[in-house]
Coordinates of C-alpha atoms in Angstrom, one line a residue:
M1 CA 0.0 0.0 0.0
A2 CA 1.4 3.4 -1.0
V3 CA 1.9 6.1 1.6
Q4 CA 1.5 9.8 0.7
A5 CA 2.8 12.6 2.9
L6 CA 0.1 15.1 3.9
R7 CA 2.7 17.9 4.1
I8 CA 6.5 18.3 4.0
T9 CA 8.2 18.8 7.3
N10 CA 11.7 20.0 7.4
F11 CA 13.6 18.8 10.4
P12 CA 17.1 20.2 11.0
A13 CA 19.8 17.7 9.9
D14 CA 21.8 16.4 12.8
S15 CA 23.9 13.4 12.0
Q16 CA 25.9 13.6 15.3
G17 CA 22.8 13.7 17.5
Q18 CA 24.4 15.8 20.2
I19 CA 22.5 15.5 23.5
P20 CA 22.4 19.3 24.3
R21 CA 20.4 19.9 21.1
W22 CA 17.6 17.6 22.2
P23 CA 15.4 18.2 25.3
V24 CA 15.3 14.5 25.9
A25 CA 17.8 12.0 24.6
L26 CA 17.2 8.5 23.5
C27 CA 19.8 6.2 25.1
R28 CA 19.9 2.4 24.8
L29 CA 21.3 0.5 27.7
G30 CA 21.9 -3.3 28.0
R31 CA 24.1 -5.9 29.5
S32 CA 26.7 -7.6 27.2
S33 CA 26.1 -11.0 28.8
D34 CA 22.4 -10.9 28.1
V35 CA 20.9 -12.0 24.8
L36 CA 18.1 -9.5 25.4
L37 CA 18.1 -6.3 23.3
P38 CA 19.0 -3.2 25.2
F39 CA 16.3 -1.1 26.8
A40 CA 15.6 2.3 25.3
Y41 CA 15.3 5.3 27.7
C42 CA 14.3 8.9 27.0
L43 CA 16.5 10.8 29.5
P44 CA 17.2 14.5 30.0
P45 CA 20.8 15.4 29.3
C46 CA 21.1 16.7 32.9
T47 CA 20.5 13.2 34.3
P48 CA 23.3 12.2 36.6
F49 CA 25.0 9.0 35.5
A50 CA 24.9 7.7 39.1
E51 CA 21.1 8.0 38.9
V52 CA 21.1 5.9 35.8
C53 CA 23.0 3.2 37.6
G54 CA 21.3 3.5 40.9
K55 CA 17.6 4.0 39.9
I56 CA 17.0 3.5 36.2
L57 CA 18.9 0.3 35.5
P58 CA 17.7 -1.5 38.6
H59 CA 14.1 -0.7 37.6
S60 CA 14.7 -2.5 34.2
F61 CA 17.1 -5.3 35.2
G62 CA 16.4 -5.8 38.9
Y63 CA 14.1 -8.8 38.2
H64 CA 17.2 -10.7 36.9
P65 CA 18.7 -13.1 39.5
D66 CA 22.2 -11.8 38.6
W67 CA 21.4 -8.2 39.1
A68 CA 22.1 -8.2 42.9
K69 CA 25.6 -9.4 42.0
V70 CA 26.5 -6.6 39.6
G71 CA 29.3 -4.5 41.0
F72 CA 29.6 -1.1 39.3
T73 CA 33.2 -0.8 40.6
T74 CA 34.3 -3.9 38.6
A75 CA 31.9 -3.6 35.7
T76 CA 33.1 -2.1 32.4
W77 CA 31.2 -0.2 29.8
L78 CA 31.1 0.0 26.0
K79 CA 29.7 3.1 24.3
S80 CA 28.6 2.4 20.8
G81 CA 31.0 -0.6 20.7
Q82 CA 34.1 1.2 22.1
P83 CA 35.5 0.9 25.7
W84 CA 34.2 3.8 27.8
Q85 CA 34.7 5.0 31.4
P86 CA 31.8 7.1 32.6
D87 CA 32.1 9.5 35.6
P88 CA 29.2 8.7 37.9
G89 CA 29.4 12.2 39.3
K90 CA 28.7 13.8 36.0
T91 CA 25.5 14.1 33.9
L92 CA 24.9 12.2 30.6
A93 CA 25.9 15.3 28.6
E94 CA 29.0 15.9 30.7
N95 CA 30.0 12.2 30.1
G96 CA 29.8 12.9 26.3
L97 CA 26.7 10.8 25.6
R98 CA 25.0 11.6 22.4
H99 CA 21.4 11.0 21.2
K100 CA 21.0 7.4 20.2
D101 CA 24.2 6.1 21.8
I102 CA 24.2 2.5 22.9
L103 CA 25.7 1.6 26.2
R104 CA 26.6 -2.0 27.1
L105 CA 27.4 -2.9 30.7
Q106 CA 29.9 -5.7 31.0
T107 CA 29.8 -7.7 34.2
P108 CA 32.8 -10.0 34.6
G109 CA 31.9 -13.4 36.0
L110 CA 28.1 -13.0 35.5
K111 CA 27.0 -15.2 32.6
G112 CA 23.2 -15.2 33.0
I113 CA 20.9 -17.8 34.4
D114 CA 22.9 -21.1 34.7
G115 CA 25.5 -19.7 32.3
S116 CA 22.9 -19.3 29.5
C117 CA 23.7 -15.6 28.7
S118 CA 20.1 -14.8 29.4

């Protein structure tokens, strides 16, 4: 079935997706050891990274039996596939996160339920 636009809307081009440009940024966060797709969150750029770890991620991943064993001091992060070290005392924008970045939390020694990566 063909689709016809009712009107032309010109959105400003933004290939870099800088967070400060957007009032709310879309960030995708997931655990590398899980086969699940990352969760998507719409977060203000002023959100402290510590709040993401302390409140937002537990809300999404807290049901998983391994979550209580996650240690953020030993965990490592990937940002869009590259090693990344966030500063928990800074905001998302101050940590250099961009709109549509993907963060993967790597938790050494935690391989999912019975080692199934789930």
